[in-house]
Amino acid sequence: MKEDKNMDNAFRDKLEGFKAEPPAYLWDGIQGQLAAQRRKKRIALYSWVSVAALLVLAFLAGWYFNESAEKQVPQMAETEKVSPEEKSNIGEQGGIVPEKDNQQMDLEPVASEQFLAEAGKRNPETQQSEEVTSGSEVDEGNRMLAAADLEFIQPIEISEIKILEGEQPTGLSVKSELVSANQIFTWDQPVMNRNEQQFSAAPKNKTGWKFGLNVSPGYSSYSAKHGSAYSSNMTREADNGNTNLSGGVSVQYKTGKRVSIESGVYYAQNGQQTGSSPQLFGNRAQMDYASAPVNKNYFNTAVTLADNRMAMNSTAGVIDFEGVPKGAEIAANLESFGSYSNSLLTSGELSQVFDFVEIPLYLRYLLFESKMDVELVGGVNAGLVVGNNAYIDNEYGVQNIGKTRDISTVNVSGTVGVGLNYAVGKNLSLAVEPRFSYYLNSINRNPEVDFRPYRVGVYTGLYYEF
Amino acid sequence: MKEHLKLGLEELKDIIKQSASGDVRAQEKLYRMFAPKMFGVCMRYAKDRTEAEDNLQDGFVNVFTNLKKFRHEGSFEGWVRRIMVNVSLSKYRKQHILYPVEDVGKYETQSFTGNILEKISADELINLIQELPPRYRMVFNLFVMEGLSHQEIGEAMKITEGTSKSNLARARDILKRKVEKLYGKRKTNANYTA
């Protein structure tokens, strides 16, 4: 034992002060490595900023489209006019249409009258006192204009002004009792501080963020059901889907070893194509088979012509034409016997295309962990329709013919997929991920049309983990 | 004497602070001050010069990135040295994950007198240590040079205390034989030249 200690001491004495000059290039190596670390930190910071910006963008987009979806609701009264049931009674339509026009006439002047009345009210002369007479000259002028449209509205409008003016003083007195913004701020300050502390003290587990960028070629098709009245006037139900490209950015948050949550923004296209067929499919269409050239495929469907508009029932819903496409013939039966007096004939294909911005909420589960990770993906998407177009592709090229009616702006789809992740670097990985998405609601609000697109895509992308 | 002591403690503190805030010149100063000594440390733990260079580089990158965490309480040299030892240890762990054999054999120790070492240079000794099997080298260094207990070594290297003791005995035995061989050679050489 003592001998061992002697030996240890002898070695220590000899080696303790041992120095060796390291080669000169080592310092450069250290500096290089430090610089690389700084770069990495900067990239991580940029990634965070872009993730934050993306989430804000996604939120804003969701909010914006939600808003505009709500605004569209009042228009439903107008669209009902051409709903398929009514179309089947074209004979009666002549009576209905003018009536509705009258209703609209009733409403519009009232709205404009109120507007004018309010404009008069805001005039400084009327605000000064309750003397209606002093401001009456201006009001009179406004009323005269309104009266030019509709005289009988006048009395209603006058009574409205009086009520509104009577309310004004009470409105002002309430204002003086308002609490200043500064006071609210000081009350909330301790609470805000506490919140801030709690948030910053959030525990840091074995969690992390992953940032992804991917594109996917895909095939989109649909499942559809239609009411019998609707389908009897519809173009042949198509069996074609669309091939297209989709892509987007994603953010994943790893909550544990196996589970992570994903969101992001994706762009995807869904739709349907209706091809031409040698037979006349809409068998009640007026266009005669004989008039179609023998060796050409023709697209032939019934259309309704009303209110200077042309509409057509098709797989994803009623298409409102914006004009008559080139190379199309329209046969109109002026005597309008039966329900299907008009029809459109053209060679070529019809397609209805919807552009979606999808904001996913996915759950990922890591199945196998190795150099090639295998993950299961599943979740829901908020699918916002940002594009709605119908095309006819004939000898004159691809023509945009109009829009599909009654398309919901906000839709929900479900997604399942299997992801293969291949690590190409410390933080970088390459992923190939077949996914299947299916819309859980019909994207058309028309009760006669149940149109649910689905999409199969192979998402290929790069992921950066930090 | 230790070079940085000539500088004075306050001066060293300033250089450390400047280095921590990213001043490259201060970092270079700090590196020049401690690199030779730390290279010596890394040489003992490595199997050769190249591995020692790698460890020294990684060690100093660690030193500079963690410099803000140094509290100016204990010795700075000790802190840097601990980082170098840790880097060497983790490199060893990565390279020798599988070492399942429990080695608790007793080895007959040869007699050894300290003065034999006087005839051998530190460079030669370093070479002998580098020639030791990796685990013996680690245990020998940690026990003799770093003054760790067998329990601590066991925890650091994920081996049992018994294995650590046995490895140390084996390392000592190998070193003794080699020293004696060298010493013997030198003796015969001396005879020839005399």
XYZ file of C-alpha atoms in Angstrom:
660
model
C 0.000 0.000 0.000
C 2.702 2.403 0.992
C 4.603 1.518 -2.106
C 1.551 2.332 -4.203
C 1.304 5.708 -2.594
C 4.967 6.364 -3.267
C 4.507 5.525 -6.864
C 1.378 7.694 -7.166
C 3.175 10.615 -5.586
C 6.184 10.163 -7.828
C 3.982 10.163 -10.893
C 1.989 13.164 -9.708
C 5.084 15.196 -8.945
C 6.531 14.469 -12.317
C 3.323 15.109 -14.281
C 1.578 17.847 -12.335
C 3.488 20.688 -13.893
C 3.699 19.059 -17.290
C 3.066 21.478 -20.113
C 3.061 21.064 -23.840
C 2.657 23.721 -26.485
C -0.433 22.970 -28.552
C -0.170 23.483 -32.315
C -0.957 26.975 -33.622
C -3.922 25.881 -35.732
C -5.826 24.871 -32.642
C -6.677 28.459 -31.787
C -8.184 28.969 -35.236
C -10.203 25.810 -34.741
C -11.595 27.112 -31.457
C -12.517 30.447 -33.001
C -14.174 28.695 -35.938
C -16.232 26.511 -33.647
C -17.308 29.505 -31.550
C -18.324 31.420 -34.679
C -20.381 28.435 -35.851
C -22.144 28.373 -32.481
C -22.993 32.060 -32.760
C -24.397 31.489 -36.235
C -26.516 28.653 -34.947
C -27.887 30.827 -32.179
C -28.780 33.488 -34.712
C -30.563 30.974 -36.922
C -32.477 29.731 -33.889
C -33.512 33.290 -33.115
C -34.656 33.894 -36.677
C -36.612 30.655 -36.596
C -38.369 31.756 -33.428
C -39.249 35.099 -34.933
C -40.578 33.484 -38.086
C -42.580 30.946 -36.098
C -44.135 33.747 -34.090
C -44.903 35.706 -37.243
C -46.429 32.632 -38.803
C -48.708 31.952 -35.867
C -49.859 35.561 -35.858
C -50.496 35.311 -39.587
C -52.421 32.061 -39.184
C -54.492 33.601 -36.432
C -55.211 36.725 -38.446
C -56.124 34.691 -41.498
C -58.506 32.554 -39.446
C -60.066 35.626 -37.933
C -60.353 37.420 -41.250
C -61.982 34.555 -43.077
C -64.295 33.886 -40.176
C -65.434 37.501 -40.288
C -66.064 37.481 -43.994
C -67.920 34.172 -43.669
C -70.321 35.775 -41.223
C -70.838 38.747 -43.518
C -71.958 36.441 -46.275
C -74.921 35.107 -44.326
C -77.445 37.845 -45.343
C -76.846 37.037 -49.001
C -78.477 33.663 -48.538
C -81.911 35.147 -49.121
C -80.835 36.096 -52.612
C -79.218 32.798 -53.446
C -82.285 30.826 -52.425
C -84.012 32.276 -55.439
C -82.176 29.894 -57.770
C -82.195 26.855 -55.530
C -82.817 23.644 -57.456
C -86.380 23.215 -56.270
C -87.349 26.505 -57.785
C -85.462 25.759 -60.891
C -87.610 22.734 -61.436
C -90.556 25.109 -61.585
C -89.286 27.548 -64.104
C -92.798 28.222 -65.275
C -93.654 29.773 -61.954
C -90.451 31.741 -61.720
C -91.783 34.512 -63.859
C -94.248 35.315 -61.113
C -91.789 35.036 -58.249
C -88.991 37.106 -59.573
C -90.676 40.476 -59.852
C -92.140 40.065 -56.393
C -88.724 39.647 -54.920
C -87.469 42.585 -56.859
C -90.185 44.689 -55.270
C -89.076 43.623 -51.842
C -85.586 44.695 -52.607
C -86.798 48.039 -53.849
C -88.634 48.518 -50.567
C -85.547 47.890 -48.540
C -83.030 49.886 -50.426
C -84.640 53.358 -50.212
C -85.185 52.957 -46.467
C -81.517 52.289 -46.014
C -80.482 55.264 -48.098
C -83.018 57.502 -46.407
C -81.638 56.659 -42.995
C -78.200 57.351 -44.206
C -79.165 60.736 -45.516
C -81.055 61.532 -42.342
C -78.013 60.767 -40.268
C -75.845 62.874 -42.508
C -78.172 65.781 -41.825
C -78.092 65.129 -38.113
C -74.350 65.381 -37.978
C -74.491 68.835 -39.506
C -73.130 71.379 -36.967
C -76.223 73.557 -37.324
C -78.546 70.890 -35.996
C -76.184 69.824 -33.260
C -76.169 73.305 -31.719
C -79.762 73.278 -30.477
C -82.976 71.314 -30.549
C -84.447 73.794 -33.010
C -85.255 71.574 -35.862
C -86.115 74.561 -37.965
C -82.567 75.906 -38.122
C -81.291 72.673 -39.568
C -84.370 71.920 -41.543
C -83.068 73.569 -44.667
C -80.284 71.074 -45.001
C -82.503 68.219 -43.996
C -85.067 69.346 -46.437
C -82.512 69.127 -49.196
C -81.617 65.598 -48.188
C -85.222 64.653 -47.905
C -85.918 66.067 -51.292
C -83.313 63.790 -52.758
C -84.763 60.852 -50.939
C -88.249 61.816 -51.916
C -87.218 61.707 -55.489
C -86.788 57.975 -54.953
C -89.773 57.265 -52.784
C -92.134 59.785 -51.291
C -94.022 57.662 -48.845
C -90.975 57.010 -46.688
C -90.756 60.620 -45.560
C -92.943 60.567 -42.431
C -91.095 57.593 -40.970
C -87.807 59.288 -41.480
C -88.816 62.476 -39.622
C -89.947 60.664 -36.520
C -86.637 58.850 -36.455
C -84.677 62.059 -36.378
C -86.570 63.360 -33.382
C -86.009 60.252 -31.346
C -82.347 60.205 -32.113
C -81.871 63.840 -31.193
C -83.671 63.348 -27.919
C -81.222 60.620 -27.049
C -78.146 62.621 -27.740
C -77.759 64.471 -24.400
C -78.010 61.294 -22.325
C -75.322 59.783 -24.466
C -73.048 62.688 -23.688
C -73.635 62.671 -19.932
C -72.613 59.037 -19.649
C -69.342 59.817 -21.319
C -68.126 62.059 -18.466
C -68.225 59.153 -15.996
C -65.703 57.124 -17.916
C -62.680 55.867 -16.006
C -59.380 56.973 -17.451
C -57.266 54.357 -19.173
C -54.341 55.046 -16.892
C -56.308 54.007 -13.816
C -57.221 50.660 -15.285
C -53.611 50.146 -16.137
C -52.423 50.720 -12.569
C -55.020 48.352 -11.128
C -54.047 45.575 -13.460
C -50.336 46.101 -13.137
C -49.731 43.692 -10.201
C -51.787 41.011 -11.921
C -49.915 41.578 -15.152
C -46.603 41.352 -13.336
C -47.579 38.103 -11.698
C -48.655 36.660 -15.009
C -45.398 37.692 -16.569
C -43.433 35.951 -13.811
C -45.440 32.781 -14.123
C -44.954 32.651 -17.852
C -41.237 33.224 -17.711
C -40.824 30.606 -14.989
C -42.424 27.916 -17.132
C -40.463 24.665 -16.755
C -38.073 23.653 -19.491
C -38.454 19.952 -20.124
C -37.048 17.698 -22.799
C -39.154 19.535 -25.267
C -38.310 21.286 -28.461
C -39.487 22.962 -31.610
C -39.339 21.722 -35.134
C -39.784 23.898 -38.142
C -40.763 22.351 -41.437
C -41.138 23.300 -45.032
C -42.803 20.911 -47.421
C -44.441 20.399 -50.765
C -46.677 17.646 -51.958
C -47.884 16.467 -55.303
C -51.318 15.123 -54.704
C -54.501 13.770 -56.092
C -57.753 15.278 -54.938
C -61.173 13.837 -55.414
C -64.412 13.895 -53.470
C -67.427 12.065 -52.229
C -70.718 13.646 -53.190
C -74.421 13.164 -52.706
C -77.163 15.215 -54.292
C -80.874 15.702 -53.858
C -82.940 14.019 -56.569
C -84.316 17.278 -58.006
C -80.815 18.687 -58.132
C -79.177 15.670 -59.699
C -81.763 15.272 -62.435
C -80.524 18.592 -63.799
C -76.899 18.016 -63.048
C -74.006 17.382 -65.317
C -72.934 13.804 -65.286
C -71.362 13.093 -61.934
C -67.697 13.145 -62.600
C -65.346 10.357 -61.747
C -62.236 12.459 -62.190
C -60.240 14.156 -59.525
C -57.553 16.768 -59.881
C -53.840 16.313 -59.645
C -52.185 19.304 -58.124
C -49.426 20.643 -55.933
C -49.800 21.650 -52.338
C -47.360 22.848 -49.748
C -46.748 24.894 -46.682
C -44.862 25.513 -43.530
C -45.325 23.713 -40.267
C -44.326 24.108 -36.667
C -44.051 21.196 -34.308
C -43.775 21.325 -30.568
C -42.398 18.256 -28.882
C -44.220 17.667 -25.632
C -42.328 14.580 -24.653
C -40.213 11.821 -26.042
C -42.848 10.519 -28.428
C -45.664 12.982 -28.721
C -45.601 16.305 -30.530
C -48.183 18.825 -31.621
C -48.114 20.391 -35.044
C -49.629 23.442 -36.589
C -48.783 25.615 -39.555
C -50.185 26.964 -42.770
C -50.706 24.865 -45.862
C -52.036 25.634 -49.277
C -54.021 22.926 -51.020
C -56.307 22.578 -53.977
C -59.400 20.457 -54.164
C -62.035 20.047 -56.783
C -63.594 17.885 -59.429
C -63.466 17.471 -63.149
C -66.375 16.535 -65.330
C -65.297 15.173 -68.627
C -67.143 15.038 -71.875
C -68.874 11.911 -72.924
C -69.974 10.740 -76.324
C -73.518 10.235 -75.130
C -75.802 13.000 -74.151
C -76.102 12.503 -70.494
C -78.566 15.175 -69.463
C -81.260 13.319 -71.299
C -83.813 16.030 -70.948
C -81.569 18.695 -72.372
C -82.982 20.315 -75.464
C -79.793 20.100 -77.458
C -80.227 17.283 -79.849
C -77.666 14.543 -80.068
C -77.840 14.841 -83.815
C -76.446 18.347 -83.716
C -73.253 17.204 -82.049
C -70.438 16.237 -84.409
C -69.976 12.509 -84.513
C -66.341 12.103 -83.620
C -66.236 14.594 -80.764
C -66.965 14.317 -77.089
C -69.427 16.819 -75.827
C -70.229 18.311 -72.539
C -73.904 18.892 -72.365
C -75.931 20.092 -69.476
C -79.120 21.872 -68.540
C -78.794 25.478 -67.475
C -81.252 27.936 -66.037
C -81.510 31.393 -67.464
C -83.133 33.878 -65.113
C -82.527 37.487 -64.111
C -79.938 37.835 -66.836
C -77.937 35.116 -65.171
C -77.080 31.655 -66.195
C -76.620 28.900 -63.670
C -75.807 25.226 -63.919
C -75.997 22.372 -61.455
C -72.754 20.519 -61.174
C -71.056 18.130 -58.794
C -69.727 20.619 -56.264
C -72.714 22.944 -56.442
C -74.492 25.450 -58.607
C -72.145 27.329 -60.899
C -72.968 30.977 -61.576
C -71.744 31.841 -65.050
C -69.999 35.146 -65.442
C -70.405 35.032 -69.161
C -70.964 32.592 -71.930
C -67.764 30.669 -72.551
C -66.260 30.678 -76.023
C -67.047 27.637 -78.077
C -70.286 26.955 -76.208
C -73.737 26.907 -77.619
C -76.817 27.637 -75.637
C -80.178 26.382 -76.638
C -83.062 28.286 -75.137
C -86.620 27.247 -75.501
C -88.681 30.375 -75.474
C -91.930 28.563 -74.972
C -90.451 26.978 -71.858
C -92.488 23.863 -71.542
C -91.408 21.499 -68.801
C -88.643 22.393 -66.394
C -85.541 22.066 -68.522
C -85.889 24.600 -71.200
C -82.282 25.631 -71.668
C -79.102 23.772 -72.191
C -75.423 24.376 -72.789
C -73.332 22.367 -75.180
C -69.616 22.498 -75.530
C -66.786 20.140 -76.166
C -64.199 19.913 -73.448
C -64.088 19.479 -69.727
C -65.615 21.295 -66.832
C -63.687 21.654 -63.611
C -64.530 23.186 -60.296
C -61.452 24.166 -58.329
C -61.275 25.356 -54.752
C -58.158 26.779 -53.210
C -57.778 26.154 -49.530
C -55.578 27.611 -46.881
C -55.416 24.931 -44.247
C -54.398 25.485 -40.676
C -53.746 22.097 -39.114
C -53.752 20.886 -35.568
C -52.041 17.518 -35.665
C -50.843 15.091 -33.086
C -47.722 13.138 -33.927
C -46.679 9.912 -32.311
C -43.192 8.554 -32.732
C -43.525 4.856 -33.480
C -39.904 3.833 -34.093
C -36.878 5.826 -33.270
C -33.775 5.167 -35.292
C -31.856 6.797 -38.103
C -35.167 6.557 -39.946
C -37.915 7.643 -37.573
C -41.460 6.473 -38.191
C -44.296 8.679 -37.002
C -48.068 8.470 -37.019
C -49.889 11.703 -37.760
C -53.492 12.562 -37.173
C -55.623 15.595 -36.588
C -57.919 18.227 -37.941
C -57.555 21.192 -40.267
C -59.419 24.433 -40.497
C -59.833 24.693 -44.260
C -60.424 28.229 -45.436
C -61.640 28.574 -49.004
C -59.638 31.395 -50.558
C -60.266 30.575 -54.189
C -63.401 29.383 -55.915
C -63.356 29.031 -59.677
C -65.006 27.006 -62.366
C -63.293 26.375 -65.688
C -64.186 25.001 -69.048
C -61.319 23.579 -71.012
C -62.246 23.373 -74.684
C -60.670 24.237 -78.044
C -60.436 27.883 -76.936
C -58.267 27.019 -73.984
C -58.990 27.035 -70.283
C -61.673 29.609 -69.550
C -62.780 30.785 -66.180
C -66.539 30.633 -66.405
C -67.556 31.677 -62.922
C -67.897 30.611 -59.332
C -69.620 27.860 -57.426
C -72.396 29.158 -55.256
C -72.922 28.567 -51.502
C -69.369 27.516 -50.716
C -68.583 27.762 -46.990
C -65.519 29.773 -46.229
C -64.559 27.850 -43.102
C -64.547 24.053 -43.239
C -63.121 21.242 -41.177
C -61.165 18.297 -42.464
C -59.522 15.344 -40.818
C -56.065 14.066 -41.694
C -54.175 10.840 -41.111
C -50.701 9.986 -42.278
C -47.467 8.093 -41.748
C -44.233 10.013 -41.666
C -40.750 8.753 -42.425
C -38.076 11.009 -41.018
C -34.484 10.681 -42.068
C -31.901 12.679 -40.141
C -29.363 14.288 -42.467
C -27.651 16.353 -39.817
C -27.726 17.167 -36.154
C -30.817 19.343 -36.521
C -31.912 18.773 -40.059
C -34.112 15.965 -41.231
C -35.725 14.932 -44.461
C -39.291 13.708 -44.334
C -41.583 11.833 -46.654
C -45.122 11.643 -45.435
C -48.128 10.214 -47.238
C -51.266 11.897 -45.893
C -54.945 11.509 -46.469
C -57.300 14.403 -45.736
C -61.042 14.272 -45.875
C -63.497 17.108 -45.372
C -65.797 16.285 -42.476
C -68.446 18.762 -43.552
C -69.910 19.436 -46.957
C -68.128 22.503 -48.235
C -71.366 23.515 -49.976
C -74.090 24.973 -47.781
C -76.855 24.093 -50.223
C -78.871 21.293 -48.558
C -79.242 19.573 -51.935
C -75.499 19.227 -52.360
C -73.217 17.205 -50.166
C -69.721 17.690 -51.529
C -66.741 16.555 -49.480
C -63.350 16.731 -51.114
C -60.538 14.461 -50.086
C -56.916 14.556 -50.961
C -54.063 12.082 -51.034
C -50.646 13.664 -51.026
C -47.056 12.700 -50.428
C -45.610 15.504 -48.389
C -41.893 15.825 -48.849
C -39.975 18.329 -46.857
C -37.194 19.522 -44.681
C -37.439 19.873 -40.959
C -35.201 21.893 -38.719
C -35.114 21.100 -35.054
C -34.008 23.557 -32.403
C 5.457 29.405 -11.362
C 1.946 29.591 -12.600
C 1.864 32.234 -15.267
C -1.458 33.743 -14.495
C -0.446 34.448 -10.921
C 1.974 37.008 -12.239
C -0.971 38.872 -13.660
C -2.803 39.339 -10.419
C -6.242 38.125 -9.584
C -8.121 41.292 -10.525
C -6.513 41.436 -13.930
C -7.460 37.837 -14.603
C -11.016 38.601 -13.555
C -11.163 41.428 -16.093
C -9.854 39.243 -18.882
C -12.394 36.554 -18.018
C -15.218 39.094 -18.080
C -14.095 40.520 -21.404
C -13.794 37.028 -22.839
C -17.253 36.157 -21.581
C -18.726 39.121 -23.420
C -17.151 37.913 -26.653
C -13.928 39.960 -26.845
C -11.745 37.840 -29.118
C -8.472 39.419 -27.992
C -9.222 38.700 -24.361
C -10.175 35.163 -25.308
C -6.861 34.686 -27.058
C -4.987 36.022 -24.037
C -6.832 33.587 -21.803
C -6.125 30.754 -24.198
C -2.395 31.507 -24.361
C -2.309 31.579 -20.566
C -3.851 28.179 -19.998
C -3.466 26.183 -23.208
C -0.024 24.597 -22.540
C -0.994 23.389 -19.096
C -4.366 22.112 -20.281
C -2.765 20.427 -23.258
C -0.667 18.556 -20.709
C -3.834 17.463 -18.940
C -5.473 16.371 -22.189
C -2.333 14.444 -23.202
C -2.608 12.291 -20.100
C -6.193 11.311 -20.854
C -5.820 10.770 -24.573
C -4.424 7.808 -26.444
C -2.289 10.085 -28.617
C -1.478 13.665 -29.485
C -4.261 14.031 -32.074
C -6.947 12.998 -29.624
C -5.469 15.369 -27.060
C -5.648 18.221 -29.559
C -9.305 17.463 -30.294
C -10.151 17.374 -26.628
C -8.273 20.597 -25.961
C -10.203 22.345 -28.735
C -13.572 21.067 -27.539
C -12.595 21.897 -23.988
C -11.759 25.506 -24.781
C -14.951 25.948 -26.816
C -16.789 24.739 -23.713
C -14.794 27.104 -21.541
C -15.670 30.132 -23.670
C -19.342 29.295 -24.089
C -19.779 28.670 -20.369
C -17.570 31.505 -19.179
C -20.566 33.546 -18.050
C -21.356 30.797 -15.540
C -17.974 31.063 -13.836
C -18.635 32.759 -10.495
C -15.088 33.883 -9.646
C -15.313 31.905 -6.417
C -12.901 28.995 -6.769
C -9.729 28.757 -8.811
C -10.233 29.522 -12.484
C -7.512 27.054 -13.439
C -9.292 24.339 -11.491
C -12.527 25.153 -13.274
C -10.902 24.990 -16.716
C -9.139 21.778 -15.799
C -12.390 20.169 -14.691
C -13.875 21.030 -18.073
C -10.915 19.405 -19.842
C -11.254 16.247 -17.725
C -14.995 16.141 -18.386
C -14.497 16.512 -22.126
C -11.919 13.706 -22.058
C -14.249 11.532 -20.003
C -17.229 12.040 -22.257
C -15.079 11.341 -25.303
C -13.963 8.100 -23.615
C -17.585 7.201 -22.815
C -18.595 7.737 -26.433
C -15.752 5.615 -27.763
C -15.987 2.798 -25.259
C -19.638 2.276 -24.566
C -19.318 -1.488 -24.351
C -17.024 -2.604 -21.626
C -19.032 -5.317 -19.963
C -16.207 -7.295 -18.374
C -16.050 -6.879 -14.627
C -12.406 -6.905 -13.771
C -11.837 -7.497 -10.087
C -8.716 -9.649 -10.211
C -5.827 -9.082 -7.854
C -2.494 -8.325 -9.364
C 0.825 -8.908 -7.738
C 2.482 -5.605 -7.380
C 6.115 -5.198 -8.198
C 8.354 -3.324 -5.848
C 8.787 0.253 -6.833
C 10.933 3.071 -5.645
C 10.164 6.677 -6.529
C 13.692 7.553 -7.524
C 13.568 5.348 -10.609
C 11.298 8.021 -12.117
C 13.944 10.698 -11.749
C 15.762 9.208 -14.693
C 12.715 9.351 -16.916
C 11.391 12.521 -18.553
C 7.778 13.686 -18.220
C 7.339 13.203 -21.982
C 8.320 9.571 -21.679
C 5.954 9.123 -18.769
C 3.101 10.639 -20.753
C 3.850 8.168 -23.526
C 3.648 5.296 -21.071
C 0.313 6.485 -19.772
C -1.038 6.908 -23.294
C -0.077 3.328 -24.035
C -2.291 2.048 -21.205
C -5.603 0.430 -22.165
C -8.230 3.214 -22.245
C -10.054 2.349 -19.055
C -6.893 1.825 -17.020
C -5.664 5.166 -18.274
C -8.876 6.898 -17.210
C -8.954 5.315 -13.762
C -5.259 5.987 -13.154
C -5.618 9.648 -14.128
C -8.777 10.245 -12.147
C -7.395 8.584 -9.030
C -3.772 9.700 -9.033
C -3.924 13.078 -10.787
C -7.431 14.312 -9.975
C -7.588 12.729 -6.513
C -11.037 11.203 -7.004
C -12.184 8.327 -4.781
C -13.022 4.940 -6.286
C -16.671 5.632 -5.597
C -16.529 8.876 -7.570
C -14.626 7.206 -10.392
C -17.200 4.429 -10.473
C -19.993 6.949 -10.865
C -18.169 8.994 -13.489
C -17.305 5.951 -15.598
C -20.361 3.811 -14.847
C -18.300 0.958 -13.411
C -18.288 -0.595 -9.958
C -15.953 0.523 -7.194
C -14.287 -2.877 -7.283
C -13.584 -2.577 -10.988
C -12.112 0.847 -10.426
C -9.777 -0.487 -7.717
C -8.747 -3.443 -9.819
C -8.155 -1.267 -12.882
C -5.970 1.065 -10.868
C -3.883 -1.818 -9.562
C -3.511 -3.165 -13.080
C -2.524 0.253 -14.402
C 0.086 0.659 -11.717
C 1.472 -2.782 -12.453
C 1.765 -2.121 -16.188
C 3.369 1.252 -15.600
C 5.906 -0.222 -13.154
C 6.957 -2.907 -15.589
C 7.339 -0.403 -18.356
C 9.272 2.043 -16.218
C 11.595 -0.703 -15.146
C 12.088 -1.806 -18.698
C 12.943 1.741 -19.714
C 15.129 2.174 -16.703
C 16.877 -1.077 -17.421
C 17.471 -0.072 -21.020
C 18.881 3.215 -19.953
C 21.235 1.362 -17.633
C 22.564 -0.822 -20.408
C 22.816 2.162 -22.703
C 24.784 3.927 -20.036
C 27.137 0.987 -19.810
C 27.781 1.106 -23.496
C 28.485 4.787 -23.604
C 30.624 4.739 -20.484
